[in-house]
mmCIF file of C-alpha atoms in Angstrom:
data_model
loop_
_atom_site.group_PDB
_atom_site.id
_atom_site.type_symbol
_atom_site.label_atom_id
_atom_site.label_comp_id
_atom_site.label_asym_id
_atom_site.label_seq_id
_atom_site.Cartn_x
_atom_site.Cartn_y
_atom_site.Cartn_z
ATOM 1 C CA MET A 2 -6.414 -12.048 -30.336
ATOM 2 C CA ASN A 3 -4.695 -14.955 -32.408
ATOM 3 C CA ILE A 4 -1.139 -14.248 -32.650
ATOM 4 C CA ARG A 5 0.668 -16.634 -34.459
ATOM 5 C CA GLY A 6 4.491 -17.190 -34.994
ATOM 6 C CA LYS A 7 7.563 -18.810 -33.158
ATOM 7 C CA THR A 8 9.939 -18.314 -29.883
ATOM 8 C CA SER A 9 13.426 -19.472 -29.557
ATOM 9 C CA THR A 10 12.230 -22.365 -28.293
ATOM 10 C CA GLY A 11 10.292 -23.450 -31.620
ATOM 11 C CA THR A 12 7.205 -22.976 -29.594
ATOM 12 C CA VAL A 13 3.974 -22.440 -31.681
ATOM 13 C CA LEU A 14 2.292 -18.844 -30.350
ATOM 14 C CA ARG A 15 -2.397 -18.885 -29.693
ATOM 15 C CA GLY A 16 -4.139 -16.959 -28.554
ATOM 16 C CA ALA A 17 -3.763 -13.937 -26.442
ATOM 17 C CA SER A 18 -2.885 -16.298 -22.679
ATOM 18 C CA THR A 19 0.529 -17.723 -24.578
ATOM 19 C CA LEU A 20 1.299 -13.022 -25.333
ATOM 20 C CA ALA A 21 1.582 -13.113 -20.872
ATOM 21 C CA ALA A 22 3.720 -15.928 -21.242
ATOM 22 C CA LEU A 23 5.883 -14.554 -22.968
ATOM 23 C CA LEU A 24 6.105 -11.778 -21.020
ATOM 24 C CA LEU A 25 6.757 -13.230 -17.440
ATOM 25 C CA PRO A 26 9.627 -14.370 -16.982
ATOM 26 C CA VAL A 27 10.557 -18.423 -17.536
ATOM 27 C CA THR A 28 12.970 -19.617 -15.335
ATOM 28 C CA SER A 29 14.715 -22.918 -17.488
ATOM 29 C CA PRO A 30 14.779 -23.419 -21.784
ATOM 30 C CA VAL A 31 13.747 -26.901 -20.345
ATOM 31 C CA ALA A 32 10.892 -26.075 -18.769
ATOM 32 C CA ALA A 33 9.359 -24.200 -21.104
ATOM 33 C CA LEU A 34 8.989 -26.848 -24.041
ATOM 34 C CA GLN A 35 7.838 -29.193 -21.471
ATOM 35 C CA ALA A 36 4.836 -26.675 -20.065
ATOM 36 C CA SER A 37 2.312 -25.786 -23.118
ATOM 37 C CA PRO A 38 2.515 -22.231 -23.406
ATOM 38 C CA ALA A 39 -1.288 -22.156 -21.925
ATOM 39 C CA SER A 40 -0.370 -23.602 -19.282
ATOM 40 C CA THR A 41 2.638 -22.252 -18.476
ATOM 41 C CA ALA A 42 0.969 -18.100 -18.503
ATOM 42 C CA VAL A 43 -1.754 -19.822 -16.342
ATOM 43 C CA ASP A 44 0.611 -21.428 -13.737
ATOM 44 C CA ALA A 45 2.955 -18.204 -14.036
ATOM 45 C CA HIS A 46 -0.193 -15.753 -13.384
ATOM 46 C CA LYS A 47 -1.601 -17.852 -9.774
ATOM 47 C CA ASN A 48 1.971 -17.519 -8.333
ATOM 48 C CA SER A 49 2.814 -13.514 -9.216
ATOM 49 C CA CYS A 50 -1.090 -12.645 -7.859
ATOM 50 C CA GLU A 51 -1.469 -12.144 -4.821
ATOM 51 C CA MET A 52 -4.896 -10.640 -4.409
ATOM 52 C CA ALA A 53 -6.028 -8.444 -0.302
ATOM 53 C CA ASP A 54 -8.935 -8.195 0.856
ATOM 54 C CA ASP A 55 -11.300 -5.897 2.860
ATOM 55 C CA ALA A 56 -10.238 -7.789 5.608
ATOM 56 C CA THR A 57 -6.894 -7.339 5.095
ATOM 57 C CA LEU A 58 -7.389 -4.429 4.626
ATOM 58 C CA ALA A 59 -8.302 -3.474 7.258
ATOM 59 C CA ALA A 60 -6.052 -5.445 8.841
ATOM 60 C CA LEU A 61 -2.743 -3.077 7.284
ATOM 61 C CA PHE A 62 -4.894 0.215 9.241
ATOM 62 C CA GLU A 63 -4.482 -2.128 11.731
ATOM 63 C CA LYS A 64 -1.143 -2.436 12.068
ATOM 64 C CA TRP A 65 -0.169 0.649 11.267
ATOM 65 C CA ASN A 66 -2.103 2.068 13.846
ATOM 66 C CA LEU A 67 -0.132 0.170 16.068
ATOM 67 C CA ALA A 68 3.257 1.197 15.113
ATOM 68 C CA LEU A 69 2.442 5.037 15.350
ATOM 69 C CA ALA A 70 0.417 3.750 19.027
ATOM 70 C CA SER A 71 4.523 1.733 19.976
ATOM 71 C CA LEU A 72 5.867 5.749 18.871
ATOM 72 C CA ASP A 73 8.862 4.239 17.206
ATOM 73 C CA ALA A 74 8.842 6.192 13.431
ATOM 74 C CA SER A 75 11.043 3.663 12.829
ATOM 75 C CA ARG A 76 9.250 1.134 13.168
ATOM 76 C CA VAL A 77 6.714 2.190 11.945
ATOM 77 C CA THR A 78 8.006 3.447 7.782
ATOM 78 C CA ALA A 79 8.933 -0.778 8.236
ATOM 79 C CA LEU A 80 5.451 0.227 6.982
ATOM 80 C CA TYR A 81 6.108 1.795 3.844
ATOM 81 C CA TRP A 82 8.478 0.424 1.055
ATOM 82 C CA ASP A 83 11.227 2.599 0.357
ATOM 83 C CA ASP A 84 10.308 3.907 -3.205
ATOM 84 C CA ALA A 85 7.546 4.497 -1.216
ATOM 85 C CA VAL A 86 5.955 8.140 -1.117
ATOM 86 C CA LEU A 87 4.391 10.333 1.716
ATOM 87 C CA LEU A 88 1.912 13.014 1.416
ATOM 88 C CA PRO A 89 1.692 13.037 4.821
ATOM 89 C CA THR A 90 -1.464 15.381 6.699
ATOM 90 C CA VAL A 91 -0.043 17.806 9.317
ATOM 91 C CA SER A 92 3.700 19.166 6.339
ATOM 92 C CA ASN A 93 3.758 20.805 3.506
ATOM 93 C CA VAL A 94 6.492 18.461 2.118
ATOM 94 C CA PRO A 95 6.644 14.889 0.194
ATOM 95 C CA ARG A 96 8.328 12.068 2.037
ATOM 96 C CA THR A 97 10.280 10.228 -0.642
ATOM 97 C CA ASP A 98 11.805 8.026 1.079
ATOM 98 C CA LYS A 99 12.436 5.988 4.509
ATOM 99 C CA ALA A 100 14.941 8.653 5.612
ATOM 100 C CA ALA A 101 11.876 11.696 5.397
ATOM 101 C CA MET A 102 9.096 9.856 7.018
ATOM 102 C CA LYS A 103 10.948 8.639 9.717
ATOM 103 C CA ASP A 104 11.632 12.537 10.835
ATOM 104 C CA TYR A 105 7.891 13.294 9.655
ATOM 105 C CA PHE A 106 7.182 10.362 11.381
ATOM 106 C CA GLU A 107 9.445 11.718 14.471
ATOM 107 C CA HIS A 108 7.425 14.852 14.412
ATOM 108 C CA PHE A 109 3.539 13.182 14.765
ATOM 109 C CA LEU A 110 4.297 10.664 17.027
ATOM 110 C CA GLN A 111 5.265 13.742 19.807
ATOM 111 C CA LYS A 112 1.124 13.734 19.869
ATOM 112 C CA PHE A 113 0.229 10.712 20.621
ATOM 113 C CA PRO A 114 -1.797 9.828 17.741
ATOM 114 C CA ARG A 115 -4.022 7.315 17.028
ATOM 115 C CA GLY A 116 -6.325 6.970 14.211
ATOM 116 C CA ARG A 117 -10.014 5.430 13.916
ATOM 117 C CA VAL A 118 -12.233 4.568 9.943
ATOM 118 C CA VAL A 119 -14.530 6.482 9.650
ATOM 119 C CA ARG A 120 -15.698 5.334 6.020
ATOM 120 C CA ARG A 121 -13.294 3.283 4.136
ATOM 121 C CA ILE A 122 -13.920 2.983 0.030
ATOM 122 C CA THR A 123 -11.405 -0.094 -1.507
ATOM 123 C CA HIS A 124 -10.630 -1.344 -4.495
ATOM 124 C CA HIS A 125 -8.698 -4.597 -5.393
ATOM 125 C CA VAL A 126 -6.458 -5.636 -7.956
ATOM 126 C CA CYS A 127 -4.242 -7.586 -8.120
ATOM 127 C CA GLY A 128 -0.640 -6.489 -6.526
ATOM 128 C CA LEU A 129 -2.405 -3.454 -4.896
ATOM 129 C CA SER A 130 -4.680 -2.724 -2.986
ATOM 130 C CA VAL A 131 -5.774 0.963 -2.576
ATOM 131 C CA ASP A 132 -8.249 1.684 1.013
ATOM 132 C CA ALA A 133 -9.166 5.348 0.594
ATOM 133 C CA GLY A 134 -11.864 7.129 2.904
ATOM 134 C CA LEU A 135 -12.189 9.415 6.035
ATOM 135 C CA TYR A 136 -10.547 9.336 9.139
ATOM 136 C CA ASP A 137 -10.085 11.148 13.133
ATOM 137 C CA PHE A 138 -6.800 11.259 14.778
ATOM 138 C CA SER A 139 -7.629 11.586 18.288
ATOM 139 C CA MET A 140 -4.273 13.771 19.485
ATOM 140 C CA MET A 141 -3.056 15.329 22.278
ATOM 141 C CA ASP A 142 -0.645 18.780 22.659
ATOM 142 C CA ARG A 143 1.871 19.841 25.280
ATOM 143 C CA ASP A 144 -0.324 20.450 27.151
ATOM 144 C CA GLY A 145 -1.687 17.380 27.040
ATOM 145 C CA LYS A 146 -5.539 18.764 25.907
ATOM 146 C CA PRO A 147 -6.677 16.549 24.067
ATOM 147 C CA SER A 148 -7.882 17.537 20.003
ATOM 148 C CA THR A 149 -9.327 15.379 16.859
ATOM 149 C CA VAL A 150 -8.395 15.983 13.323
ATOM 150 C CA SER A 151 -10.683 14.305 10.459
ATOM 151 C CA ALA A 152 -9.041 13.257 7.802
ATOM 152 C CA ARG A 153 -9.069 12.221 4.028
ATOM 153 C CA TYR A 154 -7.441 8.969 3.703
ATOM 154 C CA THR A 155 -5.557 6.879 1.152
ATOM 155 C CA PHE A 156 -3.756 4.139 1.117
ATOM 156 C CA VAL A 157 -1.950 2.057 -2.097
ATOM 157 C CA TYR A 158 -0.422 -1.229 -0.564
ATOM 158 C CA THR A 159 1.217 -3.323 -2.594
ATOM 159 C CA PHE A 160 2.606 -6.883 -2.307
ATOM 160 C CA ARG A 161 6.484 -7.829 -3.105
ATOM 161 C CA ASP A 162 8.354 -10.490 -2.059
ATOM 162 C CA GLY A 163 5.553 -12.895 -0.117
ATOM 163 C CA GLU A 164 4.148 -9.101 2.653
ATOM 164 C CA TRP A 165 1.639 -5.849 0.990
ATOM 165 C CA ARG A 166 3.492 -3.118 2.027
ATOM 166 C CA ILE A 167 2.798 0.960 1.345
ATOM 167 C CA GLN A 168 3.650 2.528 -1.654
ATOM 168 C CA HIS A 169 2.267 5.223 -1.286
ATOM 169 C CA HIS A 170 0.159 7.356 1.374
ATOM 170 C CA HIS A 171 -1.955 10.194 1.210
ATOM 171 C CA SER A 172 -3.845 12.495 4.046
ATOM 172 C CA SER A 173 -5.005 15.908 3.903
ATOM 173 C CA ALA A 174 -7.507 17.520 6.898
ATOM 174 C CA MET A 175 -10.929 18.310 5.555
ATOM 175 C CA PRO A 176 -11.664 21.634 4.389
ATOM 176 C CA GLU A 177 -15.398 22.014 5.666
ATOM 177 C CA ALA A 178 -16.178 22.119 8.720
ATOM 178 C CA SER A 179 -18.501 18.685 9.637
ATOM 179 C CA THR A 180 -22.213 19.868 10.528
ATOM 180 C CA THR A 181 -23.409 16.771 12.693
#
């Protein structure tokens, strides 16, 4: 795809990568004139695209699981972005702000939950990764009786301000009894 035209800086545009340069913020008109349009798009893309991998997602899950082990709801909710959505396992209420998430975790943490991933499926794109699969939670009731809850999960992580946090978290109990 070729696009031809002039920008306000007078640079002739050619190619789809040049279009990307127009869509990315330019810090200075002088810098835009000094760099070729193609290199501007490539350099800006390199600087703005953070890619996670499976090891990163495993570490992010462990960080979340350790926050649960701390029994500190504030520590757990700090791992979510302010505009995140939590669709929790043991509540019918979508949690769309930090106060609602903290309320959920204050109650959930009373069960001393510990998660273990059973099966993980991942997808990665620039600045966003999905970790979905199955996990088991060991918990305790008020009388100290242990139980295990098997659930499906999805964590969507986004990269902002130099860090990965949870953008969306959905967890639901398994609908069918285990055959194993």
